[in-house]
mmCIF file of C-alpha atoms in Angstrom:
data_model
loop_
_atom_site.group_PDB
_atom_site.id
_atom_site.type_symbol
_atom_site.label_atom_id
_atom_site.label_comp_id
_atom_site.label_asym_id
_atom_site.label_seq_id
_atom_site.Cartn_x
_atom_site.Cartn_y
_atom_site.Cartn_z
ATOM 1 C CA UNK O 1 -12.822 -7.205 4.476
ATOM 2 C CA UNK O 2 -9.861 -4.679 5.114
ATOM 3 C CA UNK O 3 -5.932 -6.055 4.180
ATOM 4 C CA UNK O 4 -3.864 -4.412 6.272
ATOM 5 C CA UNK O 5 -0.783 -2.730 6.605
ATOM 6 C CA UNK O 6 1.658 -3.684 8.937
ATOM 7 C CA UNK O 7 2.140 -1.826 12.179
ATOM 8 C CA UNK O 8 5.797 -1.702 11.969
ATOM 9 C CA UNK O 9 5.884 0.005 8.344
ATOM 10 C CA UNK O 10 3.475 2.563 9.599
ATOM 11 C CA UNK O 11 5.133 3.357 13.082
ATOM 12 C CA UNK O 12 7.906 3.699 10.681
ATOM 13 C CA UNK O 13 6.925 6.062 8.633
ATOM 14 C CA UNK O 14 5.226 8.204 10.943
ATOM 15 C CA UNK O 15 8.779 8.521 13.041
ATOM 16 C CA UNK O 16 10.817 9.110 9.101
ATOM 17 C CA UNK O 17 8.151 11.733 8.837
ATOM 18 C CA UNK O 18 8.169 13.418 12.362
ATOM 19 C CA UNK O 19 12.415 13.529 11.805
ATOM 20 C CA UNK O 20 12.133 14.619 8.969
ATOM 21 C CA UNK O 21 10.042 17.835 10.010
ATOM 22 C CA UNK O 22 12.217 18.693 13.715
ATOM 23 C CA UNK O 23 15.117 18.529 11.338
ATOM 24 C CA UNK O 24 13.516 21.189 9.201
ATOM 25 C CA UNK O 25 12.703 22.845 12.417
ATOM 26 C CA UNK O 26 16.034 23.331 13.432
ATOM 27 C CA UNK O 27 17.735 24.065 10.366
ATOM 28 C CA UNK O 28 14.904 27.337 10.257
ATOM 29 C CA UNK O 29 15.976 27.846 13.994
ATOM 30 C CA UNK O 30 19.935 27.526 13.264
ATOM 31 C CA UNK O 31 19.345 30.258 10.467
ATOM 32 C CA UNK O 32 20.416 27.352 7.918
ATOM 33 C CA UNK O 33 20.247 27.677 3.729
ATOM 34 C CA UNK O 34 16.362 27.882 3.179
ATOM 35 C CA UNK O 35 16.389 25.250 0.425
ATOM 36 C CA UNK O 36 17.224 22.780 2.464
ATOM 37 C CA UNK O 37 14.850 24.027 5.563
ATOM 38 C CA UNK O 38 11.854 23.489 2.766
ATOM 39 C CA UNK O 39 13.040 20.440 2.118
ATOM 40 C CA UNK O 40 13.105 18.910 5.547
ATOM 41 C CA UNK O 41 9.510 20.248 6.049
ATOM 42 C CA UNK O 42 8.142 19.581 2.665
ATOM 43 C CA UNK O 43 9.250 16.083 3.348
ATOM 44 C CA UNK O 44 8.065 15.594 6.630
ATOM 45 C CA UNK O 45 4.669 16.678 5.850
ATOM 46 C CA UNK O 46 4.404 13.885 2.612
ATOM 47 C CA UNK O 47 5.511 11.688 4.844
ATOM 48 C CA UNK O 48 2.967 12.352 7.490
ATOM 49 C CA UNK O 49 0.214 12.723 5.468
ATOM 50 C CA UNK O 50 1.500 9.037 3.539
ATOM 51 C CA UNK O 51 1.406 7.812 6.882
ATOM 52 C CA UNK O 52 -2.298 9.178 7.686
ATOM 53 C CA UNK O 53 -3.534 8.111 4.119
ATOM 54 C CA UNK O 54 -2.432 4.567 4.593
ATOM 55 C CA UNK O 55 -3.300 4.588 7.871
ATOM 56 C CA UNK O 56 -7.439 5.436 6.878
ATOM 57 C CA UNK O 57 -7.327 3.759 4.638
ATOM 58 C CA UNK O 58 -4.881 0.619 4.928
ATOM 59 C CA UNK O 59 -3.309 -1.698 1.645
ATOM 60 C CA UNK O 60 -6.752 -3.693 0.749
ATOM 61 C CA UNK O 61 -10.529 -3.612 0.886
ATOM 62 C CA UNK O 62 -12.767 -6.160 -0.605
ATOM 63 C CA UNK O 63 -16.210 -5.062 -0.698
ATOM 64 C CA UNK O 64 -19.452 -6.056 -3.132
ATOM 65 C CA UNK O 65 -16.557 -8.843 -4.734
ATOM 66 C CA UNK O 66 -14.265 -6.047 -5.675
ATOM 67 C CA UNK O 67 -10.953 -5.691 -4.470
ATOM 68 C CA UNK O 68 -9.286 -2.748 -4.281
ATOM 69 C CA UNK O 69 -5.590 -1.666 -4.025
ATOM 70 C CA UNK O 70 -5.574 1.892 -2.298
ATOM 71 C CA UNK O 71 -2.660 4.099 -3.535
ATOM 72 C CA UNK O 72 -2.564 7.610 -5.244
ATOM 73 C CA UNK O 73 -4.216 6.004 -8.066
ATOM 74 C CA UNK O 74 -6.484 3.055 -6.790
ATOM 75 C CA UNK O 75 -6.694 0.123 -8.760
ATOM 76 C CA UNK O 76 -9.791 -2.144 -8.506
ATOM 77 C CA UNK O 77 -10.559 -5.910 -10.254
ATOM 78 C CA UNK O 78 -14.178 -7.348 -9.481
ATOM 79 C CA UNK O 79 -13.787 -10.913 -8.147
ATOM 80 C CA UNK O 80 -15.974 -12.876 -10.851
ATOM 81 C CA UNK O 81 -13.453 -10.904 -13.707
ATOM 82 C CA UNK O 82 -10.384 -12.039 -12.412
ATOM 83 C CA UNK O 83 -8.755 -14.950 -15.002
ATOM 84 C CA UNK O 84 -5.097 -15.427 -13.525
ATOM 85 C CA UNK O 85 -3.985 -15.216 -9.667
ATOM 86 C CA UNK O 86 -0.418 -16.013 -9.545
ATOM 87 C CA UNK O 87 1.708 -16.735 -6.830
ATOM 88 C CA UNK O 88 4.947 -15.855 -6.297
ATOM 89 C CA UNK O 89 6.986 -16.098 -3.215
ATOM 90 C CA UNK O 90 7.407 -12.064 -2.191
ATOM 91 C CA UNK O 91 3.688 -11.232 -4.405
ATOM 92 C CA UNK O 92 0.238 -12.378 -5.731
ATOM 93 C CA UNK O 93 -0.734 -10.938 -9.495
ATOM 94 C CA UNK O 94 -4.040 -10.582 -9.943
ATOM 95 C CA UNK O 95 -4.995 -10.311 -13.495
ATOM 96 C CA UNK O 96 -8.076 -9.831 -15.310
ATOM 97 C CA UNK O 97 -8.696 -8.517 -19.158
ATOM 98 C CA UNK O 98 -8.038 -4.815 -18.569
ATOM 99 C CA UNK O 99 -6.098 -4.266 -15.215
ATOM 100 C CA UNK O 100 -3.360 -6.216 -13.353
ATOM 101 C CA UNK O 101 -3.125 -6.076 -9.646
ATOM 102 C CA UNK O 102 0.486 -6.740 -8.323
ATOM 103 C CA UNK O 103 -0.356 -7.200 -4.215
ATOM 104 C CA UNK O 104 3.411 -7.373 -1.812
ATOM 105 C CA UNK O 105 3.031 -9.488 1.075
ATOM 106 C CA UNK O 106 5.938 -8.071 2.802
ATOM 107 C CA UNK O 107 3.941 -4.881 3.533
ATOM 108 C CA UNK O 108 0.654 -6.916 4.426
ATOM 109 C CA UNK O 109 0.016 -8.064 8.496
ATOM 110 C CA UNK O 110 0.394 -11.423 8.867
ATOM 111 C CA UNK O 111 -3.566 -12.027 10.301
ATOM 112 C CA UNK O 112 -4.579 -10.122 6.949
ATOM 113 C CA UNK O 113 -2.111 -12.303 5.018
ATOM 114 C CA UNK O 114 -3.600 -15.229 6.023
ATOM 115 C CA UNK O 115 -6.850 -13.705 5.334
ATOM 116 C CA UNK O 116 -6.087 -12.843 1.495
ATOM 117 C CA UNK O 117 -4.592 -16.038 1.061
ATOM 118 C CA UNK O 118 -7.551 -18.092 2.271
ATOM 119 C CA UNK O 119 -9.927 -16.122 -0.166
ATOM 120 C CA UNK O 120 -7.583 -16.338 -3.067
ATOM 121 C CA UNK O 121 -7.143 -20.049 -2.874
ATOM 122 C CA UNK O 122 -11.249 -19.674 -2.516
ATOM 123 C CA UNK O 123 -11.556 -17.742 -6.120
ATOM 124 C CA UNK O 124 -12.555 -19.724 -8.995
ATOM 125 C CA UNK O 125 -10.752 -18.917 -11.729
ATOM 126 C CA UNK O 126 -12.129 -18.980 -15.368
ATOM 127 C CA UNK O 127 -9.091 -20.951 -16.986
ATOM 128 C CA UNK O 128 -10.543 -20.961 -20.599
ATOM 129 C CA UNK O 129 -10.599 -17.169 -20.480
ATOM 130 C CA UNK O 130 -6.998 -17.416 -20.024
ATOM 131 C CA UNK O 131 -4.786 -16.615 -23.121
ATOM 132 C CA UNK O 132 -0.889 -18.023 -23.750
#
């Protein structure tokens, strides 16, 4: 199962990241200071290539009961480790012994959001394993 992103933050940040680049287009064209020419390009090509990497590869996959949060550095909880979901109103923390997994639903599609709710409220949670 693949979370995904939602189309609006990705058109988004695939127009920030085109802008970004004519703007460093022109200022090499207008003959403007080259620090800020780098910049603009430097910029718009992290942006771009943020945009493609999300894009592949979109916010969530859960696959062999293990989800994954795909990032620079992915973070990844198996299902049947997990001892804590909790549910706040803008987030869902997962939490098992060695990793936490802090998962934004304002960023999340609302089909996929639906989705990850359903098979969170579906995940048994081993209460005794949970420490105060």
């Amino acid at each position: 199962m693949i979370i995904y992103f939602k189309k609006k933050r990705l058109n988004f940040r695939l127009f920030n990241g085109i802008a970004s680049l004519v703007m460093g287009l022109i200022s090499l064209l207008s003959d403007f200071q080259f620090f800020f020419v780098y910049a603009w390009l430097i910029l718009g090509l992290l942006e771009i290539g943020t945009w493609y990497y999300q894009n592949k590869f979109q916010y969530l996959q859960i696959e062999n009961n293990v989800i994954t949060k795909n990032s620079l550095f992915p973070k990844s909880i198996e299902l049947s480790k997990i001892i804590a979901i909790r549910k706040y109103r803008n987030s869902f923390l997962i939490e098992s012994k060695e990793k936490n997994i802090k998962i934004y639903k304002d960023v999340i599609s609302t089909d996929s959001l639906y989705q990850l709710t359903d098979l969170l409220n579906e995940i048994q949670v081993k209460s005794s394993e949970v420490s105060t």
